Every structure is written in C-alpha cells, then in structure tokens.
Amino acid sequence: MCASYGLDPRYNDEEYRAALEANMLEGLRAWSRENAGEVLLPTGKNRRNLNPIIRGSDRWELGWWGYLVNGAPAGFASINTRSERLASARGSLPERAIVPASYWREMQKPSRIWQHFALPGDEMLGLAAVTRPGRTADGLEVTCFSIVMEDARDRVREIHDRMPLLIPAGFAEEWLSSDAPAGELISAAAGASAGVASRIEVQPQRPQQQNHTLF
C-alpha cells in the first residue's frame, strides 16, 4: 500500500508542461514550497491535512486522502484502491484525479526501514487516484481521493508487492476525462505507466523527511 508520499518543491515538471497549464503548475509549486520537507499522510479527523490533487489541465485543489462516511473517516481501508477491483466494475470509472508527488514511501520488512521510490532527476510523478465527494461532521465539503495501486514492477517488487499506478504526462488527459469502460481504461493506464515504472529508483530516506503530518 501507499501510506505516505512527498512533493518536494525542487521537483522537475518538464514532462508535464505540455499537459498542464503553466499557472496551475506554479500553484502546485507554491504550495510545495510552503510545505517543503513534509511527508504527506492520510487525512484524519483531528489533523485535517489536505493534499493537492490535479483535476484537469488547468485545475487543482486540496483533497482529503481517504473516504468519509457519515461525516467521519471510513472504517474500511480507503486511502488505496486496487486497480484490479476498479477494472472489474461495470461502466466507466468514478471521477478521477492525479496526485502530484516527487516520491512515495514503503516500509521494507523485516528491517522496518522506509524506502523512497522516485524518478531520476527529481521528475514529478503522477499517481492515479479515484475521487468521491465527502462531508465532515461539521459540514466541510471536500473531495476525497484514493490512490490506485497495482502489482509492483521492476525494482519496486524487491521492496514491496504493490505500487501506485503511475500516470505519465502523455496519458494525463485520458485518465482524467475518458469515459471508456473501467477495464479498458485501467488496462490502457497500466500500459502507459510501464515506461515510467521501469525508471523508478529506490532511494534512501532523506534526513529532512520525517514521519509527521502537515498542519
């Protein structure tokens, strides 16, 4: 599962510049500067850290990581969703988003050491996500998101059996807007992500990246 990731303001967004509006990318970078060095964790009822999600080529917002049910965080695992479960659904997928990240983390067992997965040169990663509307007990309306996970590939498989479904810049528009059947879109996304996944490097934890929430 993916239970933490980060968006370092030094990320390289060159690949995404053709797919996303410049002012939107600058907004994401401004947010990441304000939160530099923070590890992004699932949102909780007490610490409402909201994380950026991309909703279109010119739109991003802060989303609640995990689902809300009856005003409270879901009692079931909701921060991640299996790609194969989504692929088996009838009709098209729910509304979708891309989670911008410069790395994600997994704990290697039995050593219990956090390992970071990133692209060389601090390239920006796009993590596939599905979304749904949510409301907190005190009436705050938010977009909830769940990161889509698939079987681990290449180097990641040595550390963990699952990894986020990675959305390359050239597939961003299709992921965000396609009304193709669920299985067809998941299959296309998996094919598009192969090139990115093959370039993922395992990196040691950086000293400033501690395990805490944003706010």
GROMACS .gro file of C-alpha atoms in nm:
model
  215
    1MET     CA    1   0.000   0.000   0.000
    2CYS     CA    2   0.099   0.363  -0.033
    3ALA     CA    3   0.059   0.534   0.305
    4SER     CA    4   0.286   0.836   0.258
    5TYR     CA    5   0.448   1.038  -0.016
    6GLY     CA    6   0.600   1.382  -0.069
    7LEU     CA    7   0.605   1.678  -0.306
    8ASP     CA    8   0.945   1.841  -0.284
    9PRO     CA    9   0.945   2.196  -0.433
   10ARG     CA   10   1.261   2.110  -0.626
   11TYR     CA   11   1.070   1.864  -0.846
   12ASN     CA   12   1.121   1.878  -1.223
   13ASP     CA   13   0.788   1.928  -1.403
   14GLU     CA   14   0.928   1.946  -1.756
   15GLU     CA   15   0.739   1.638  -1.876
   16TYR     CA   16   0.408   1.778  -1.753
   17ARG     CA   17   0.442   2.127  -1.903
   18ALA     CA   18   0.279   2.021  -2.229
   19ALA     CA   19  -0.016   1.860  -2.049
   20LEU     CA   20  -0.086   2.110  -1.769
   21GLU     CA   21  -0.130   2.488  -1.769
   22ALA     CA   22   0.171   2.688  -1.651
   23ASN     CA   23  -0.022   2.882  -1.386
   24MET     CA   24  -0.156   2.558  -1.242
   25LEU     CA   25   0.194   2.410  -1.218
   26GLU     CA   26   0.314   2.728  -1.048
   27GLY     CA   27   0.031   2.699  -0.796
   28LEU     CA   28   0.138   2.345  -0.712
   29ARG     CA   29   0.499   2.455  -0.672
   30ALA     CA   30   0.398   2.745  -0.445
   31TRP     CA   31   0.204   2.501  -0.225
   32SER     CA   32   0.500   2.263  -0.213
   33ARG     CA   33   0.735   2.545  -0.110
   34GLU     CA   34   0.510   2.626   0.184
   35ASN     CA   35   0.517   2.260   0.289
   36ALA     CA   36   0.877   2.178   0.193
   37GLY     CA   37   1.014   1.864   0.354
   38GLU     CA   38   0.680   1.738   0.482
   39VAL     CA   39   0.572   1.379   0.436
   40LEU     CA   40   0.211   1.373   0.317
   41LEU     CA   41  -0.005   1.133   0.515
   42PRO     CA   42  -0.370   1.026   0.506
   43THR     CA   43  -0.610   1.290   0.632
   44GLY     CA   44  -0.753   1.240   0.981
   45LYS     CA   45  -1.050   1.380   1.171
   46ASN     CA   46  -0.824   1.569   1.412
   47ARG     CA   47  -0.542   1.678   1.181
   48ARG     CA   48  -0.709   1.784   0.858
   49ASN     CA   49  -0.405   1.794   0.634
   50LEU     CA   50  -0.538   1.833   0.280
   51ASN     CA   51  -0.315   1.731  -0.010
   52PRO     CA   52  -0.307   1.867  -0.368
   53ILE     CA   53  -0.475   1.672  -0.646
   54ILE     CA   54  -0.491   1.756  -1.017
   55ARG     CA   55  -0.845   1.757  -1.159
   56GLY     CA   56  -0.779   1.891  -1.510
   57SER     CA   57  -0.517   2.059  -1.726
   58ASP     CA   58  -0.593   2.394  -1.559
   59ARG     CA   59  -0.735   2.292  -1.222
   60TRP     CA   60  -0.606   2.154  -0.895
   61GLU     CA   61  -0.747   2.152  -0.546
   62LEU     CA   62  -0.674   2.028  -0.196
   63GLY     CA   63  -0.829   1.687  -0.131
   64TRP     CA   64  -0.898   1.462   0.167
   65TRP     CA   65  -0.683   1.149   0.140
   66GLY     CA   66  -0.919   0.863   0.224
   67TYR     CA   67  -1.300   0.844   0.217
   68LEU     CA   68  -1.551   0.998   0.453
   69VAL     CA   69  -1.859   0.802   0.557
   70ASN     CA   70  -2.132   0.969   0.763
   71GLY     CA   71  -1.901   1.259   0.838
   72ALA     CA   72  -1.610   1.050   0.967
   73PRO     CA   73  -1.311   0.873   0.810
   74ALA     CA   74  -1.421   0.539   0.663
   75GLY     CA   75  -1.396   0.236   0.888
   76PHE     CA   76  -1.254   0.037   0.597
   77ALA     CA   77  -0.922   0.081   0.414
   78SER     CA   78  -0.983   0.367   0.171
   79ILE     CA   79  -0.656   0.551   0.118
   80ASN     CA   80  -0.569   0.299  -0.158
   81THR     CA   81  -0.784   0.118  -0.414
   82ARG     CA   82  -0.677  -0.193  -0.606
   83SER     CA   83  -0.660  -0.142  -0.981
   84GLU     CA   84  -0.799  -0.490  -1.045
   85ARG     CA   85  -1.108  -0.414  -0.838
   86LEU     CA   86  -1.168  -0.097  -1.037
   87ALA     CA   87  -1.113  -0.284  -1.363
   88SER     CA   88  -1.385  -0.535  -1.277
   89ALA     CA   89  -1.652  -0.268  -1.229
   90ARG     CA   90  -1.931  -0.222  -1.480
   91GLY     CA   91  -1.946   0.101  -1.676
   92SER     CA   92  -1.685   0.373  -1.650
   93LEU     CA   93  -1.466   0.457  -1.353
   94PRO     CA   94  -1.564   0.711  -1.087
   95GLU     CA   95  -1.430   1.064  -1.121
   96ARG     CA   96  -1.052   1.067  -1.120
   97ALA     CA   97  -0.754   1.278  -1.022
   98ILE     CA   98  -0.375   1.274  -1.043
   99VAL     CA   99  -0.178   1.309  -0.722
  100PRO     CA  100   0.144   1.507  -0.784
  101ALA     CA  101   0.443   1.366  -0.599
  102SER     CA  102   0.820   1.364  -0.611
  103TYR     CA  103   0.841   1.030  -0.429
  104TRP     CA  104   0.636   0.772  -0.242
  105ARG     CA  105   0.744   0.557   0.051
  106GLU     CA  106   0.711   0.195   0.157
  107MET     CA  107   0.846   0.023   0.466
  108GLN     CA  108   1.078  -0.264   0.385
  109LYS     CA  109   1.026  -0.567   0.608
  110PRO     CA  110   1.163  -0.717   0.826
  111SER     CA  111   1.412  -0.428   0.859
  112ARG     CA  112   1.129  -0.172   0.901
  113ILE     CA  113   1.333   0.083   0.707
  114TRP     CA  114   1.144   0.335   0.496
  115GLN     CA  115   1.242   0.322   0.129
  116HIS     CA  116   1.168   0.606  -0.111
  117PHE     CA  117   1.073   0.549  -0.474
  118ALA     CA  118   1.135   0.828  -0.722
  119LEU     CA  119   1.234   0.910  -1.077
  120PRO     CA  120   1.589   1.024  -1.153
  121GLY     CA  121   1.642   1.399  -1.164
  122ASP     CA  122   1.353   1.469  -0.923
  123GLU     CA  123   1.098   1.435  -1.203
  124MET     CA  124   0.739   1.484  -1.096
  125LEU     CA  125   0.534   1.169  -1.055
  126GLY     CA  126   0.162   1.147  -1.126
  127LEU     CA  127  -0.015   0.893  -0.903
  128ALA     CA  128  -0.354   0.775  -1.033
  129ALA     CA  129  -0.645   0.836  -0.797
  130VAL     CA  130  -1.022   0.797  -0.791
  131THR     CA  131  -1.238   1.052  -0.612
  132ARG     CA  132  -1.575   1.098  -0.447
  133PRO     CA  133  -1.741   1.390  -0.266
  134GLY     CA  134  -1.730   1.393   0.112
  135ARG     CA  135  -1.859   1.596   0.404
  136THR     CA  136  -1.722   1.615   0.757
  137ALA     CA  137  -1.940   1.604   1.067
  138ASP     CA  138  -1.916   1.984   1.096
  139GLY     CA  139  -2.027   2.038   0.736
  140LEU     CA  140  -1.698   2.089   0.550
  141GLU     CA  141  -1.742   1.972   0.190
  142VAL     CA  142  -1.431   1.815   0.039
  143THR     CA  143  -1.317   1.597  -0.248
  144CYS     CA  144  -1.197   1.264  -0.110
  145PHE     CA  145  -0.938   1.065  -0.304
  146SER     CA  146  -0.793   0.715  -0.301
  147ILE     CA  147  -0.463   0.627  -0.472
  148VAL     CA  148  -0.490   0.345  -0.725
  149MET     CA  149  -0.247   0.059  -0.661
  150GLU     CA  150  -0.127  -0.217  -0.892
  151ASP     CA  151   0.113  -0.511  -0.866
  152ALA     CA  152   0.467  -0.387  -0.816
  153ARG     CA  153   0.702  -0.383  -1.113
  154ASP     CA  154   1.076  -0.397  -1.168
  155ARG     CA  155   1.286  -0.265  -0.875
  156VAL     CA  156   0.985  -0.188  -0.657
  157ARG     CA  157   0.895  -0.559  -0.639
  158GLU     CA  158   1.212  -0.623  -0.439
  159ILE     CA  159   1.080  -0.400  -0.158
  160HIS     CA  160   0.701  -0.424  -0.174
  161ASP     CA  161   0.436  -0.618  -0.365
  162ARG     CA  162   0.221  -0.315  -0.461
  163MET     CA  163   0.289   0.028  -0.609
  164PRO     CA  164   0.086   0.328  -0.726
  165LEU     CA  165  -0.042   0.325  -1.083
  166LEU     CA  166   0.176   0.595  -1.241
  167ILE     CA  167   0.021   0.834  -1.494
  168PRO     CA  168   0.269   0.979  -1.745
  169ALA     CA  169   0.210   1.330  -1.878
  170GLY     CA  170   0.102   1.199  -2.218
  171PHE     CA  171  -0.181   0.997  -2.059
  172ALA     CA  172  -0.298   1.260  -1.812
  173GLU     CA  173  -0.589   1.395  -2.017
  174GLU     CA  174  -0.720   1.047  -2.094
  175TRP     CA  175  -0.700   0.939  -1.731
  176LEU     CA  176  -0.883   1.249  -1.610
  177SER     CA  177  -1.157   1.268  -1.872
  178SER     CA  178  -1.207   0.937  -2.055
  179ASP     CA  179  -1.549   0.771  -2.033
  180ALA     CA  180  -1.411   0.437  -2.156
  181PRO     CA  181  -1.524   0.121  -1.974
  182ALA     CA  182  -1.342   0.070  -1.645
  183GLY     CA  183  -1.143  -0.235  -1.750
  184GLU     CA  184  -1.037  -0.073  -2.076
  185LEU     CA  185  -0.916   0.246  -1.908
  186ILE     CA  186  -0.727   0.063  -1.633
  187SER     CA  187  -0.558  -0.158  -1.894
  188ALA     CA  188  -0.461   0.147  -2.102
  189ALA     CA  189  -0.329   0.326  -1.793
  190ALA     CA  190  -0.121   0.022  -1.695
  191GLY     CA  191   0.028   0.010  -2.042
  192ALA     CA  192   0.102   0.382  -2.042
  193SER     CA  193   0.267   0.363  -1.699
  194ALA     CA  194   0.513   0.088  -1.794
  195GLY     CA  195   0.779   0.325  -1.921
  196VAL     CA  196   0.766   0.540  -1.609
  197ALA     CA  197   0.762   0.241  -1.375
  198SER     CA  198   1.074   0.098  -1.539
  199ARG     CA  199   1.268   0.413  -1.447
  200ILE     CA  200   1.177   0.420  -1.078
  201GLU     CA  201   1.476   0.418  -0.846
  202VAL     CA  202   1.490   0.307  -0.483
  203GLN     CA  203   1.637   0.585  -0.272
  204PRO     CA  204   1.725   0.604   0.099
  205GLN     CA  205   1.517   0.829   0.321
  206ARG     CA  206   1.629   1.190   0.311
  207PRO     CA  207   1.717   1.335   0.653
  208GLN     CA  208   1.456   1.615   0.645
  209GLN     CA  209   1.170   1.383   0.551
  210GLN     CA  210   1.026   1.284   0.884
  211ASN     CA  211   0.709   1.091   0.952
  212HIS     CA  212   0.463   1.366   1.051
  213THR     CA  213   0.153   1.538   0.923
  214LEU     CA  214   0.122   1.877   0.762
  215PHE     CA  215  -0.078   2.100   0.991
   0.00000   0.00000   0.00000
